[in-house]
GROMACS .gro file of N, CA and C in nm:
model
  327
    1MET      N    1   8.584   5.606   8.094
    1MET     CA    2   8.664   5.535   8.067
    1MET      C    3   8.813   5.606   8.058
    2ASN      N    4   8.804   5.734   8.023
    2ASN     CA    5   8.929   5.818   8.037
    2ASN      C    6   9.001   5.825   8.179
    3PHE      N    7   8.897   5.837   8.276
    3PHE     CA    8   8.927   5.838   8.415
    3PHE      C    9   9.001   5.699   8.446
    4GLY      N   10   8.956   5.589   8.408
    4GLY     CA   11   9.017   5.468   8.440
    4GLY      C   12   9.164   5.448   8.378
    5GLN      N   13   9.181   5.498   8.252
    5GLN     CA   14   9.311   5.503   8.185
    5GLN      C   15   9.399   5.594   8.256
    6GLN      N   16   9.355   5.706   8.315
    6GLN     CA   17   9.440   5.807   8.377
    6GLN      C   18   9.492   5.737   8.508
    7LYS      N   19   9.388   5.683   8.589
    7LYS     CA   20   9.415   5.618   8.700
    7LYS      C   21   9.499   5.509   8.689
    8ASN      N   22   9.487   5.427   8.591
    8ASN     CA   23   9.599   5.321   8.568
    8ASN      C   24   9.719   5.371   8.527
    9ALA      N   25   9.731   5.482   8.437
    9ALA     CA   26   9.864   5.557   8.405
    9ALA      C   27   9.945   5.594   8.533
   10LEU      N   28   9.859   5.670   8.615
   10LEU     CA   29   9.893   5.718   8.738
   10LEU      C   30   9.966   5.606   8.834
   11GLU      N   31   9.909   5.495   8.850
   11GLU     CA   32   9.940   5.387   8.926
   11GLU      C   33  10.098   5.335   8.864
   12ASN      N   34  10.079   5.319   8.747
   12ASN     CA   35  10.201   5.273   8.670
   12ASN      C   36  10.312   5.366   8.701
   13GLN      N   37  10.298   5.496   8.690
   13GLN     CA   38  10.388   5.593   8.723
   13GLN      C   39  10.452   5.596   8.870
   14THR      N   40  10.359   5.582   8.942
   14THR     CA   41  10.379   5.579   9.096
   14THR      C   42  10.471   5.474   9.121
   15VAL      N   43  10.437   5.365   9.067
   15VAL     CA   44  10.520   5.232   9.083
   15VAL      C   45  10.666   5.246   9.014
   16ARG      N   46  10.651   5.309   8.902
   16ARG     CA   47  10.793   5.352   8.851
   16ARG      C   48  10.885   5.443   8.913
   17ASN      N   49  10.825   5.541   8.957
   17ASN     CA   50  10.862   5.638   9.041
   17ASN      C   51  10.934   5.579   9.158
   18GLN      N   52  10.854   5.499   9.229
   18GLN     CA   53  10.917   5.420   9.353
   18GLN      C   54  11.044   5.336   9.320
   19GLU      N   55  11.039   5.256   9.212
   19GLU     CA   56  11.152   5.190   9.166
   19GLU      C   57  11.273   5.272   9.115
   20LEU      N   58  11.234   5.391   9.067
   20LEU     CA   59  11.355   5.477   9.038
   20LEU      C   60  11.409   5.546   9.154
   21GLN      N   61  11.324   5.565   9.270
   21GLN     CA   62  11.350   5.620   9.381
   21GLN      C   63  11.461   5.520   9.458
   22LYS      N   64  11.404   5.406   9.459
   22LYS     CA   65  11.507   5.304   9.525
   22LYS      C   66  11.631   5.286   9.449
   23GLN      N   67  11.626   5.285   9.322
   23GLN     CA   68  11.755   5.286   9.266
   23GLN      C   69  11.857   5.405   9.281
   24ASN      N   70  11.793   5.520   9.290
   24ASN     CA   71  11.856   5.626   9.329
   24ASN      C   72  11.925   5.629   9.463
   25ASN      N   73  11.853   5.577   9.566
   25ASN     CA   74  11.913   5.555   9.694
   25ASN      C   75  12.020   5.473   9.696
   26GLU      N   76  12.001   5.353   9.616
   26GLU     CA   77  12.131   5.267   9.628
   26GLU      C   78  12.247   5.322   9.558
   27LEU      N   79  12.222   5.399   9.443
   27LEU     CA   80  12.335   5.438   9.370
   27LEU      C   81  12.389   5.556   9.463
   28GLY      N   82  12.310   5.627   9.538
   28GLY     CA   83  12.357   5.736   9.623
   28GLY      C   84  12.445   5.667   9.722
   29ALA      N   85  12.418   5.552   9.772
   29ALA     CA   86  12.494   5.493   9.882
   29ALA      C   87  12.635   5.438   9.809
   30LEU      N   88  12.608   5.386   9.707
   30LEU     CA   89  12.740   5.344   9.626
   30LEU      C   90  12.831   5.462   9.607
   31LEU      N   91  12.780   5.576   9.574
   31LEU     CA   92  12.858   5.698   9.534
   31LEU      C   93  12.935   5.741   9.659
   32GLU      N   94  12.843   5.735   9.770
   32GLU     CA   95  12.914   5.772   9.895
   32GLU      C   96  13.043   5.688   9.946
   33LYS      N   97  13.009   5.540   9.924
   33LYS     CA   98  13.139   5.458   9.956
   33LYS      C   99  13.233   5.492   9.866
   34TRP      N  100  13.227   5.534   9.732
   34TRP     CA  101  13.331   5.552   9.642
   34TRP      C  102  13.389   5.684   9.674
   35ARG      N  103  13.323   5.784   9.722
   35ARG     CA  104  13.391   5.915   9.752
   35ARG      C  105  13.483   5.871   9.900
   36GLU      N  106  13.402   5.800   9.991
   36GLU     CA  107  13.522   5.768  10.086
   36GLU      C  108  13.635   5.714  10.048
   37ALA      N  109  13.625   5.611   9.973
   37ALA     CA  110  13.741   5.513   9.927
   37ALA      C  111  13.855   5.617   9.861
   38VAL      N  112  13.807   5.703   9.779
   38VAL     CA  113  13.886   5.795   9.696
   38VAL      C  114  13.951   5.888   9.816
   39ALA      N  115  13.863   5.940   9.905
   39ALA     CA  116  13.921   6.017   9.993
   39ALA      C  117  14.029   5.945  10.082
   40GLN      N  118  14.015   5.816  10.134
   40GLN     CA  119  14.115   5.752  10.184
   40GLN      C  120  14.246   5.712  10.096
   41ARG      N  121  14.206   5.694   9.974
   41ARG     CA  122  14.331   5.686   9.873
   41ARG      C  123  14.396   5.814   9.858
   42ASP      N  124  14.331   5.910   9.862
   42ASP     CA  125  14.397   6.029   9.842
   42ASP      C  126  14.482   6.078   9.972
   43ALA      N  127  14.435   6.061  10.090
   43ALA     CA  128  14.502   6.066  10.216
   43ALA      C  129  14.630   5.969  10.208
   44LEU      N  130  14.615   5.860  10.175
   44LEU     CA  131  14.723   5.756  10.178
   44LEU      C  132  14.845   5.800  10.065
   45LEU      N  133  14.780   5.861   9.952
   45LEU     CA  134  14.890   5.903   9.850
   45LEU      C  135  14.972   6.026   9.894
   46SER      N  136  14.879   6.114   9.965
   46SER     CA  137  14.945   6.245  10.022
   46SER      C  138  15.057   6.206  10.122
   47SER      N  139  15.007   6.111  10.216
   47SER     CA  140  15.122   6.058  10.311
   47SER      C  141  15.251   5.995  10.258
   48THR      N  142  15.215   5.918  10.146
   48THR     CA  143  15.341   5.854  10.103
   48THR      C  144  15.417   5.948  10.024
   49GLN      N  145  15.349   6.024   9.945
   49GLN     CA  146  15.446   6.129   9.890
   49GLN      C  147  15.529   6.228   9.977
   50ALA      N  148  15.460   6.261  10.092
   50ALA     CA  149  15.538   6.301  10.202
   50ALA      C  150  15.651   6.232  10.225
   51LYS      N  151  15.613   6.110  10.273
   51LYS     CA  152  15.743   6.029  10.318
   51LYS      C  153  15.853   6.026  10.212
   52LEU      N  154  15.810   5.995  10.087
   52LEU     CA  155  15.902   5.991   9.974
   52LEU      C  156  15.986   6.110   9.975
   53SER      N  157  15.924   6.234   9.983
   53SER     CA  158  15.982   6.357   9.965
   53SER      C  159  16.093   6.365  10.059
   54ALA      N  160  16.055   6.322  10.204
   54ALA     CA  161  16.138   6.351  10.302
   54ALA      C  162  16.259   6.256  10.281
   55MET      N  163  16.227   6.131  10.227
   55MET     CA  164  16.342   6.009  10.222
   55MET      C  165  16.435   6.065  10.098
   56GLN      N  166  16.365   6.130   9.991
   56GLN     CA  167  16.443   6.189   9.898
   56GLN      C  168  16.551   6.304   9.932
   57ASN      N  169  16.501   6.364  10.021
   57ASN     CA  170  16.583   6.498  10.075
   57ASN      C  171  16.662   6.448  10.189
   58ASP      N  172  16.665   6.336  10.206
   58ASP     CA  173  16.754   6.273  10.333
   58ASP      C  174  16.876   6.204  10.276
   59GLN      N  175  16.987   6.271  10.303
   59GLN     CA  176  17.121   6.238  10.244
   59GLN      C  177  17.149   6.099  10.307
   60CYS      N  178  17.120   6.081  10.419
   60CYS     CA  179  17.149   5.937  10.490
   60CYS      C  180  17.084   5.830  10.401
   61GLU      N  181  16.953   5.839  10.372
   61GLU     CA  182  16.879   5.741  10.293
   61GLU      C  183  16.919   5.733  10.140
   62ALA      N  184  17.004   5.843  10.084
   62ALA     CA  185  17.034   5.823   9.970
   62ALA      C  186  17.174   5.735   9.995
   63ILE      N  187  17.249   5.761  10.078
   63ILE     CA  188  17.370   5.680  10.095
   63ILE      C  189  17.334   5.533  10.115
   64ARG      N  190  17.243   5.507  10.197
   64ARG     CA  191  17.169   5.384  10.230
   64ARG      C  192  17.147   5.306  10.101
   65GLY      N  193  17.074   5.380  10.015
   65GLY     CA  194  17.023   5.333   9.892
   65GLY      C  195  17.145   5.284   9.800
   66GLU      N  196  17.255   5.375   9.793
   66GLU     CA  197  17.366   5.343   9.728
   66GLU      C  198  17.432   5.198   9.764
   67ILE      N  199  17.442   5.188   9.909
   67ILE     CA  200  17.495   5.074   9.964
   67ILE      C  201  17.414   4.967   9.924
   68THR      N  202  17.278   4.953   9.936
   68THR     CA  203  17.201   4.848   9.891
   68THR      C  204  17.222   4.814   9.730
   69GLY      N  205  17.240   4.908   9.661
   69GLY     CA  206  17.259   4.891   9.509
   69GLY      C  207  17.395   4.819   9.485
   70LEU      N  208  17.513   4.862   9.569
   70LEU     CA  209  17.625   4.818   9.561
   70LEU      C  210  17.631   4.661   9.601
   71GLU      N  211  17.565   4.644   9.708
   71GLU     CA  212  17.552   4.512   9.766
   71GLU      C  213  17.474   4.426   9.659
   72GLY      N  214  17.381   4.459   9.595
   72GLY     CA  215  17.317   4.384   9.485
   72GLY      C  216  17.411   4.355   9.384
   73THR      N  217  17.485   4.448   9.337
   73THR     CA  218  17.599   4.430   9.225
   73THR      C  219  17.685   4.337   9.269
   74LEU      N  220  17.725   4.335   9.394
   74LEU     CA  221  17.818   4.221   9.442
   74LEU      C  222  17.764   4.100   9.435
   75SER      N  223  17.628   4.084   9.475
   75SER     CA  224  17.563   3.952   9.476
   75SER      C  225  17.566   3.903   9.339
   76TRP      N  226  17.551   3.991   9.247
   76TRP     CA  227  17.509   3.949   9.109
   76TRP      C  228  17.650   3.925   9.055
   77ALA      N  229  17.772   3.969   9.105
   77ALA     CA  230  17.907   3.954   9.076
   77ALA      C  231  17.948   3.819   9.119
   78ASP      N  232  17.898   3.759   9.215
   78ASP     CA  233  17.931   3.620   9.270
   78ASP      C  234  17.866   3.520   9.168
   79ASN      N  235  17.752   3.543   9.116
   79ASN     CA  236  17.692   3.463   9.011
   79ASN      C  237  17.741   3.476   8.872
   80SER      N  238  17.795   3.590   8.833
   80SER     CA  239  17.851   3.613   8.705
   80SER      C  240  17.993   3.594   8.680
   81GLN      N  241  18.052   3.553   8.780
   81GLN     CA  242  18.204   3.527   8.770
   81GLN      C  243  18.275   3.651   8.735
   82MET      N  244  18.241   3.748   8.809
   82MET     CA  245  18.324   3.896   8.770
   82MET      C  246  18.448   3.890   8.842
   83SER      N  247  18.536   3.943   8.777
   83SER     CA  248  18.675   3.938   8.828
   83SER      C  249  18.709   3.980   8.976
   84THR      N  250  18.815   3.912   9.037
   84THR     CA  251  18.841   3.944   9.172
   84THR      C  252  18.858   4.084   9.211
   85VAL      N  253  18.930   4.171   9.101
   85VAL     CA  254  18.956   4.290   9.115
   85VAL      C  255  18.831   4.385   9.118
   86ARG      N  256  18.734   4.364   9.036
   86ARG     CA  257  18.617   4.427   9.013
   86ARG      C  258  18.544   4.415   9.159
   87ARG      N  259  18.541   4.283   9.213
   87ARG     CA  260  18.464   4.257   9.332
   87ARG      C  261  18.551   4.329   9.444
   88SER      N  262  18.668   4.332   9.441
   88SER     CA  263  18.749   4.415   9.547
   88SER      C  264  18.713   4.557   9.553
   89GLU      N  265  18.694   4.632   9.421
   89GLU     CA  266  18.648   4.760   9.424
   89GLU      C  267  18.508   4.779   9.461
   90ILE      N  268  18.422   4.684   9.446
   90ILE     CA  269  18.292   4.713   9.476
   90ILE      C  270  18.304   4.705   9.638
   91ASN      N  271  18.365   4.602   9.698
   91ASN     CA  272  18.378   4.599   9.829
   91ASN      C  273  18.427   4.730   9.909
   92ASN      N  274  18.521   4.797   9.843
   92ASN     CA  275  18.589   4.900   9.893
   92ASN      C  276  18.480   5.016   9.885
   93LEU      N  277  18.397   5.017   9.787
   93LEU     CA  278  18.312   5.129   9.755
   93LEU      C  279  18.196   5.107   9.876
   94ILE      N  280  18.163   4.985   9.894
   94ILE     CA  281  18.062   4.953  10.004
   94ILE      C  282  18.123   5.018  10.143
   95THR      N  283  18.254   4.976  10.152
   95THR     CA  284  18.300   5.010  10.287
   95THR      C  285  18.307   5.174  10.303
   96GLN      N  286  18.346   5.228  10.188
   96GLN     CA  287  18.342   5.388  10.177
   96GLN      C  288  18.207   5.442  10.227
   97HIS      N  289  18.100   5.383  10.148
   97HIS     CA  290  17.972   5.443  10.160
   97HIS      C  291  17.915   5.406  10.298
   98GLN      N  292  17.969   5.302  10.376
   98GLN     CA  293  17.916   5.267  10.498
   98GLN      C  294  17.969   5.371  10.600
   99GLN      N  295  18.110   5.399  10.585
   99GLN     CA  296  18.170   5.502  10.664
   99GLN      C  297  18.102   5.620  10.642
  100SER      N  298  18.049   5.681  10.519
  100SER     CA  299  17.979   5.780  10.495
  100SER      C  300  17.845   5.800  10.568
  101LEU      N  301  17.782   5.674  10.555
  101LEU     CA  302  17.651   5.668  10.641
  101LEU      C  303  17.668   5.675  10.785
  102GLN      N  304  17.772   5.618  10.845
  102GLN     CA  305  17.793   5.642  10.964
  102GLN      C  306  17.806   5.786  11.028
  103SER      N  307  17.880   5.839  10.940
  103SER     CA  308  17.902   6.006  10.959
  103SER      C  309  17.778   6.073  10.952
  104CYS      N  310  17.687   6.032  10.848
  104CYS     CA  311  17.574   6.108  10.818
  104CYS      C  312  17.485   6.077  10.942
  105PHE      N  313  17.473   5.971  11.002
  105PHE     CA  314  17.385   5.955  11.114
  105PHE      C  315  17.445   6.020  11.240
  106ALA      N  316  17.580   6.020  11.260
  106ALA     CA  317  17.635   6.092  11.355
  106ALA      C  318  17.623   6.245  11.363
  107THR      N  319  17.607   6.290  11.249
  107THR     CA  320  17.567   6.447  11.236
  107THR      C  321  17.433   6.464  11.297
  108ARG      N  322  17.353   6.386  11.282
  108ARG     CA  323  17.195   6.385  11.317
  108ARG      C  324  17.190   6.399  11.471
  109ARG      N  325  17.284   6.351  11.549
  109ARG     CA  326  17.256   6.333  11.698
  109ARG      C  327  17.293   6.477  11.751
   0.00000   0.00000   0.00000
């Protein structure tokens, strides 16, 4: 009788072991997919940070950003009934920045 119980326990443990092995394989596959996704994300983040750093160090891009901001302010001015004098000042700043941007690009050639 003891042998029968041990054989039954061994069969139960074998089935349980197979189930756990299957789960382990599935989790291993999921872990590998997760690692690949993290590696891709890290590569993208690194690339984006390098591009951002290059742009931040690029004076021409900084000037272009200023122009974009001033154009946005001018657009807002049209909707907020800003004084004509202030609009004119903003237009002059945009013109000056555009000239600076052209000079910046010219120095790259």
